[in-house]
PDB file of N, CA, C and O in Angstrom:
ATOM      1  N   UNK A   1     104.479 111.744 141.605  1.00  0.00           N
ATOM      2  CA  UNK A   1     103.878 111.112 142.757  1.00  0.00           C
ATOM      3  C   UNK A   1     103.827 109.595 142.585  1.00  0.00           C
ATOM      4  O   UNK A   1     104.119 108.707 143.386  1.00  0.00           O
ATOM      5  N   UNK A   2     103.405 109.534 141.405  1.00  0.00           N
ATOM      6  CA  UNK A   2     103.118 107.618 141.123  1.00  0.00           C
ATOM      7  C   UNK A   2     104.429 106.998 141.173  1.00  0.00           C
ATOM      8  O   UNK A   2     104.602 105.780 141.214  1.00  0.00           O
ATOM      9  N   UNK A   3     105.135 107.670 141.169  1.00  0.00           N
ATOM     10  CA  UNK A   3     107.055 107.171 141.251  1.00  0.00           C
ATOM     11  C   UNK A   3     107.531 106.778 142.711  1.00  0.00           C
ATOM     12  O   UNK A   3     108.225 105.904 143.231  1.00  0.00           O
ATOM     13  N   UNK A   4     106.891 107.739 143.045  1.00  0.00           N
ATOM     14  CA  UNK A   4     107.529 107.896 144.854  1.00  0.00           C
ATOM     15  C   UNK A   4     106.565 106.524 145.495  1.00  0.00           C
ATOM     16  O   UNK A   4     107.081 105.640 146.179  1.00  0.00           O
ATOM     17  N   UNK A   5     105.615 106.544 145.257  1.00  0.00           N
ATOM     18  CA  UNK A   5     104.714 105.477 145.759  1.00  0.00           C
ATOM     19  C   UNK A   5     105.686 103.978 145.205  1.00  0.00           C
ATOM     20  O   UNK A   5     106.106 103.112 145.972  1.00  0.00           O
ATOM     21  N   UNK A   6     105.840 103.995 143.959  1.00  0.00           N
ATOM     22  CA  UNK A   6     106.583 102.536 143.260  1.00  0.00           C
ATOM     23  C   UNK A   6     107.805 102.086 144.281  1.00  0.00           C
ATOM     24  O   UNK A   6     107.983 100.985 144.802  1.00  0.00           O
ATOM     25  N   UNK A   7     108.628 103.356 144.401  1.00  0.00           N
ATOM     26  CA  UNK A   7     109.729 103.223 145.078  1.00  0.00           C
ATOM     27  C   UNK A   7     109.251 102.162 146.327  1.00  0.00           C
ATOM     28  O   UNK A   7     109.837 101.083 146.406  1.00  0.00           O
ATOM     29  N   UNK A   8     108.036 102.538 147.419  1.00  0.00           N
ATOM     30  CA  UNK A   8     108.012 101.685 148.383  1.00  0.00           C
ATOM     31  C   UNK A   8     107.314 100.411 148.299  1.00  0.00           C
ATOM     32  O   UNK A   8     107.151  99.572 149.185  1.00  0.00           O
ATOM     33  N   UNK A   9     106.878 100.405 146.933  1.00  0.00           N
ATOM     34  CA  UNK A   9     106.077  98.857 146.451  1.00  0.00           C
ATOM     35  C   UNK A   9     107.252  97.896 146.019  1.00  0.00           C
ATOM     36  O   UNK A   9     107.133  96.686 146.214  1.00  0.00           O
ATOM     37  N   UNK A  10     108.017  98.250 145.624  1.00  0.00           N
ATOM     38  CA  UNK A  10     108.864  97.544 144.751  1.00  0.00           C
ATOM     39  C   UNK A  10     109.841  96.935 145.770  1.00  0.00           C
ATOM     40  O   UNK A  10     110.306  97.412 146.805  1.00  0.00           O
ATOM     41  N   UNK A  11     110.022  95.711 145.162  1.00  0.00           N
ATOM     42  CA  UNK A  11     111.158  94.724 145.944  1.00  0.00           C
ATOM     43  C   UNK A  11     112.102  94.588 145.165  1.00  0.00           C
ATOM     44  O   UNK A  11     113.161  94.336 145.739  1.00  0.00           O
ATOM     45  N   UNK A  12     112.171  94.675 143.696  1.00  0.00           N
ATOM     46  CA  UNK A  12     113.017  94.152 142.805  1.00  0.00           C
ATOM     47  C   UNK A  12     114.018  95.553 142.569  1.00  0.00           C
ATOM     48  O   UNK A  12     113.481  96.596 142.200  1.00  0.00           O
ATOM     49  N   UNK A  13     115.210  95.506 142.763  1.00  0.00           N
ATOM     50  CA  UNK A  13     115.943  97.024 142.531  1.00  0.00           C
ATOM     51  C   UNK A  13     116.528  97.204 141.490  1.00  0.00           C
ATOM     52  O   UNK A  13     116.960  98.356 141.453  1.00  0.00           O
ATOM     53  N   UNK A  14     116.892  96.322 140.131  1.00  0.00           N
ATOM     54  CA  UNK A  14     117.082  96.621 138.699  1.00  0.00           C
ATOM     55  C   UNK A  14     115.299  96.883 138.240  1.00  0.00           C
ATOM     56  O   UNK A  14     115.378  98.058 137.884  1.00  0.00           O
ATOM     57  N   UNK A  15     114.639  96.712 138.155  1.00  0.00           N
ATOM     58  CA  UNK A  15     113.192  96.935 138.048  1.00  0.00           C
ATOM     59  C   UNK A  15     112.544  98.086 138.358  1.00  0.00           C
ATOM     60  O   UNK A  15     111.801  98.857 137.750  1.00  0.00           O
ATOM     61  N   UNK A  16     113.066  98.008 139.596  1.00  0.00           N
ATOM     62  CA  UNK A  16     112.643  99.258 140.509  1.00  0.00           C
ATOM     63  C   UNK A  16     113.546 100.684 139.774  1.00  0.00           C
ATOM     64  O   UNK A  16     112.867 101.700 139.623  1.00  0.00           O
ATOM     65  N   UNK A  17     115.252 100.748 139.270  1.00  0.00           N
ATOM     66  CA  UNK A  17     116.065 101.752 138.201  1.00  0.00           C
ATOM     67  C   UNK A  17     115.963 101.478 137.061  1.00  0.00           C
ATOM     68  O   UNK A  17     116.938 101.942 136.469  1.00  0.00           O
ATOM     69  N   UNK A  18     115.037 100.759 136.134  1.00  0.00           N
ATOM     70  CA  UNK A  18     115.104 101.373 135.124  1.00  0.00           C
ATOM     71  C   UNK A  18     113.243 101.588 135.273  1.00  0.00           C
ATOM     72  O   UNK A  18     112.780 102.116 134.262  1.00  0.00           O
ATOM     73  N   UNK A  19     112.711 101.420 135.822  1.00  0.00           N
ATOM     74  CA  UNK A  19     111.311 102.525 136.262  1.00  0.00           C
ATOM     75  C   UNK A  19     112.073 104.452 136.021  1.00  0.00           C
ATOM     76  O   UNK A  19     111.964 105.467 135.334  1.00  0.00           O
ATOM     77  N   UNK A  20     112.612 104.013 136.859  1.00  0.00           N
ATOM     78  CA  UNK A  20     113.143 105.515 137.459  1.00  0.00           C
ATOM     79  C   UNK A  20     113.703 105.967 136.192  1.00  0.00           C
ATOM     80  O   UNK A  20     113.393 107.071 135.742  1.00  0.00           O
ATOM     81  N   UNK A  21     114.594 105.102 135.522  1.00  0.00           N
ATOM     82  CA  UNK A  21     115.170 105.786 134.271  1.00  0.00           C
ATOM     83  C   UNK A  21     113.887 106.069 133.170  1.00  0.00           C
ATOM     84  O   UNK A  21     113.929 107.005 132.371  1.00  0.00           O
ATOM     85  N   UNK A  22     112.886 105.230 133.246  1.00  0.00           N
ATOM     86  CA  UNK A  22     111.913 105.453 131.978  1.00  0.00           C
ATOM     87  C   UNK A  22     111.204 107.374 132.148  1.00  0.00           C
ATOM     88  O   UNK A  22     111.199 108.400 131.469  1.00  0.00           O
ATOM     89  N   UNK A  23     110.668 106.867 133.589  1.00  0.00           N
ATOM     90  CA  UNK A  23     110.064 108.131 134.346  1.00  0.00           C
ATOM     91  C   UNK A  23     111.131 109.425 133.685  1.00  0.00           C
ATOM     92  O   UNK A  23     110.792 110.184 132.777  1.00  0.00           O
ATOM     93  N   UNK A  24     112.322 109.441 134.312  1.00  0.00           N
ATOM     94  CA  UNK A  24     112.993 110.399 134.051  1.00  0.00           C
ATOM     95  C   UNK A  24     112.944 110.923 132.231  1.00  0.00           C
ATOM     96  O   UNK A  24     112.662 111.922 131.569  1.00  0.00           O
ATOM     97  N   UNK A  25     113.464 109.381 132.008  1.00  0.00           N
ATOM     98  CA  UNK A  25     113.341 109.719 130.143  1.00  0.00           C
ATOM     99  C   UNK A  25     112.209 110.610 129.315  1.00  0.00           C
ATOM    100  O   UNK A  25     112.320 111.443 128.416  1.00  0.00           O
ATOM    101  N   UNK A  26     110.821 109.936 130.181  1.00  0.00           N
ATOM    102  CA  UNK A  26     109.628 110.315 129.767  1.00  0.00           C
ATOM    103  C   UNK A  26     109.242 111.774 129.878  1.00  0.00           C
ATOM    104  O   UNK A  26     108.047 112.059 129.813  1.00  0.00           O
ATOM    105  N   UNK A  27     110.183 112.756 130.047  1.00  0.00           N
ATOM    106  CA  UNK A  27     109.837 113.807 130.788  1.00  0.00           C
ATOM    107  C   UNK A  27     110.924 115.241 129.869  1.00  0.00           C
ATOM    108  O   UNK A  27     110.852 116.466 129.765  1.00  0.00           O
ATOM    109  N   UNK A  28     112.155 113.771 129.215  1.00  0.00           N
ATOM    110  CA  UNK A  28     112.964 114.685 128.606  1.00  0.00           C
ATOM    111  C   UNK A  28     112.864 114.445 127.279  1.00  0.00           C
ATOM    112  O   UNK A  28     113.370 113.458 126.745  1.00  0.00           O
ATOM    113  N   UNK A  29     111.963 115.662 126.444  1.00  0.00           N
ATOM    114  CA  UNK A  29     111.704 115.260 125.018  1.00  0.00           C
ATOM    115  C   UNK A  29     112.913 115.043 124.163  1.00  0.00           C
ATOM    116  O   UNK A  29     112.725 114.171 123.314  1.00  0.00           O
ATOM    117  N   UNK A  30     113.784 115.443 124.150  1.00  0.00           N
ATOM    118  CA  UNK A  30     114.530 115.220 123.402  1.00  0.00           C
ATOM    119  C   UNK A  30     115.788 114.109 123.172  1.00  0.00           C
ATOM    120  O   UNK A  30     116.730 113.944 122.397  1.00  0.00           O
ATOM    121  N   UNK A  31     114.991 113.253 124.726  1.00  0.00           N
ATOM    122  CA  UNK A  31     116.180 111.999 124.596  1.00  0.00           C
ATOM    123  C   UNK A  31     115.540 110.892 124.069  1.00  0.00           C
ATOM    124  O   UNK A  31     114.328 110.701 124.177  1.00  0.00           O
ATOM    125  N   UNK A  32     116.585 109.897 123.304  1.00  0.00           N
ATOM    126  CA  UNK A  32     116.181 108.899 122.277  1.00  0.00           C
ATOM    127  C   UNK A  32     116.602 107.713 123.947  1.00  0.00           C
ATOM    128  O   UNK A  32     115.795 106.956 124.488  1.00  0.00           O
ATOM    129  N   UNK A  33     117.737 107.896 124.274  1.00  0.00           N
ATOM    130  CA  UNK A  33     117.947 106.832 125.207  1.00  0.00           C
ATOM    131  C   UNK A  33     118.844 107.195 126.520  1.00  0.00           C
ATOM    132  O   UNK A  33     119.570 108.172 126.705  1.00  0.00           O
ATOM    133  N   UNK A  34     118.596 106.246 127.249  1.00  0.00           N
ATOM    134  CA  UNK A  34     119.400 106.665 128.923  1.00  0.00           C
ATOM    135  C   UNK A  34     119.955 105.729 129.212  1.00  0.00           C
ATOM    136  O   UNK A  34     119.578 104.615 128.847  1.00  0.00           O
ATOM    137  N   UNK A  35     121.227 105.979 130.104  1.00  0.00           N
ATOM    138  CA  UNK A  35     121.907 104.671 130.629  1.00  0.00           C
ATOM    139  C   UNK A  35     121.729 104.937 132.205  1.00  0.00           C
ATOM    140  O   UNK A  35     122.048 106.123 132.287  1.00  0.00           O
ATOM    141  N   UNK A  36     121.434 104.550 133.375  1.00  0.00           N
ATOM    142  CA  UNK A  36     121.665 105.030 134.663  1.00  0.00           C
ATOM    143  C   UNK A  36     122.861 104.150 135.488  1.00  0.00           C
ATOM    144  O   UNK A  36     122.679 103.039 135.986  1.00  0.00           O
ATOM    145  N   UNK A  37     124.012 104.848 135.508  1.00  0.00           N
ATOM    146  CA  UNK A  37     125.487 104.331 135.674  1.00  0.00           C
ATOM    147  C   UNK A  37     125.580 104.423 137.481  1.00  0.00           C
ATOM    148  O   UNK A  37     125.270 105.448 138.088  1.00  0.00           O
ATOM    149  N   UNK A  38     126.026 103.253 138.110  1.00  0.00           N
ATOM    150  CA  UNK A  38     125.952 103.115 139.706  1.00  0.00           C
ATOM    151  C   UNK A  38     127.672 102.555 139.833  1.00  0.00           C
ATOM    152  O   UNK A  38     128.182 101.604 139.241  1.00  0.00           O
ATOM    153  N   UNK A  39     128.338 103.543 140.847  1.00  0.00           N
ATOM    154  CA  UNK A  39     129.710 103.328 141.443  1.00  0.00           C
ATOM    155  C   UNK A  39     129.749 101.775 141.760  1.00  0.00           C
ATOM    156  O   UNK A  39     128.878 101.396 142.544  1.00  0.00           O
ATOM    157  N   UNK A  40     130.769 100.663 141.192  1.00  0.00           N
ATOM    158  CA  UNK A  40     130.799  99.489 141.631  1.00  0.00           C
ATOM    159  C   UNK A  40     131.945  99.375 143.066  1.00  0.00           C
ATOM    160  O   UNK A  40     132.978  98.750 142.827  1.00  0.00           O
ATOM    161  N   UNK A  41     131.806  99.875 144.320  1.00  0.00           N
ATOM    162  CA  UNK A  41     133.026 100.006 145.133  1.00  0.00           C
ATOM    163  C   UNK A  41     134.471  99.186 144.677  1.00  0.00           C
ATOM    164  O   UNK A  41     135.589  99.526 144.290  1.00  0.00           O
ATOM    165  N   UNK A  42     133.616  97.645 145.019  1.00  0.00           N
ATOM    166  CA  UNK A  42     134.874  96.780 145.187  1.00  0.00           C
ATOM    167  C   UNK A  42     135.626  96.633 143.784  1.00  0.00           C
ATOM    168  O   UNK A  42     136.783  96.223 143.695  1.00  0.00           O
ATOM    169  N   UNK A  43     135.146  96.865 143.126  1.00  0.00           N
ATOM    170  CA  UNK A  43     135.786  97.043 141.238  1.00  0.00           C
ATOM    171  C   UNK A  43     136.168  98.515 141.153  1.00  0.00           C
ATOM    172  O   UNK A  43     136.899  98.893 140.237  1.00  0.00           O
ATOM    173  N   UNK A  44     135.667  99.427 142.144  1.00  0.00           N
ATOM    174  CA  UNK A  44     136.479 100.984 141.692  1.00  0.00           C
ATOM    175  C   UNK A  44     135.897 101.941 140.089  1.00  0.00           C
ATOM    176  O   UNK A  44     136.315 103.006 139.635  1.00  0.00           O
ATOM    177  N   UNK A  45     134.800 101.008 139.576  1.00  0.00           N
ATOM    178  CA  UNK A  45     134.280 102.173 138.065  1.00  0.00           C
ATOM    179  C   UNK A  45     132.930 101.540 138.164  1.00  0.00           C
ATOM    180  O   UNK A  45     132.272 100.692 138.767  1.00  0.00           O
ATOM    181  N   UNK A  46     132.900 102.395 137.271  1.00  0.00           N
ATOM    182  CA  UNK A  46     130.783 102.709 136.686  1.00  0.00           C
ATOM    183  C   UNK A  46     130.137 101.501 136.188  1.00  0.00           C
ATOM    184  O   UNK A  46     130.474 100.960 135.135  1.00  0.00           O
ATOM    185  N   UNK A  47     129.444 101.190 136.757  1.00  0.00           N
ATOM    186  CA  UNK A  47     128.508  99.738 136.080  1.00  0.00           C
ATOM    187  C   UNK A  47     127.379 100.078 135.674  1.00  0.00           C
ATOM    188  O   UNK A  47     126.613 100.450 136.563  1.00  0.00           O
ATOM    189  N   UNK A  48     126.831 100.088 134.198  1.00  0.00           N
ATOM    190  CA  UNK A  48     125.434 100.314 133.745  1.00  0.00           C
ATOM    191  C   UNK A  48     124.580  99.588 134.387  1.00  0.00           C
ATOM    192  O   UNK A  48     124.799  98.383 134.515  1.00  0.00           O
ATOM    193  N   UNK A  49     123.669 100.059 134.810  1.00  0.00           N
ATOM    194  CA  UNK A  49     122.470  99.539 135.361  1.00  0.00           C
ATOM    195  C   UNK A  49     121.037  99.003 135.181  1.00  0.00           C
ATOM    196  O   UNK A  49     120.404  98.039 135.613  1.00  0.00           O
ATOM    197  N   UNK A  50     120.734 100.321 134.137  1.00  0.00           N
ATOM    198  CA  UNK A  50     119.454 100.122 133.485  1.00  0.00           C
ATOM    199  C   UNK A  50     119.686 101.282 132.484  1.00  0.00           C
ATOM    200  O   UNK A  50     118.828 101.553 131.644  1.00  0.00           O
TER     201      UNK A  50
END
């Protein structure tokens, strides 16, 4: 719930994905680390994000 609320507070959108990546992380015991990878169109491949 406290996630979904951030989503509409937040102005900043690298800030705003790696929230989302911590949240997510925080939830999966067994991960040490996360990358959250976003389609770059005009370049055609994966750009790390957060």
């Amino acid at each position: 719930m406290k996630s979904i609320k951030e989503i509409f507070l937040l102005q900043d959108f690298d800030y705003l994905l790696t929230r989302i990546l911590g949240n997510a992380l925080s939830v999966i015991s067994v991960a040490d680390i996360g990358v959250l990878w976003m389609f770059d169109s005009s370049a055609q491949f994966l750009v790390p994000r957060a």
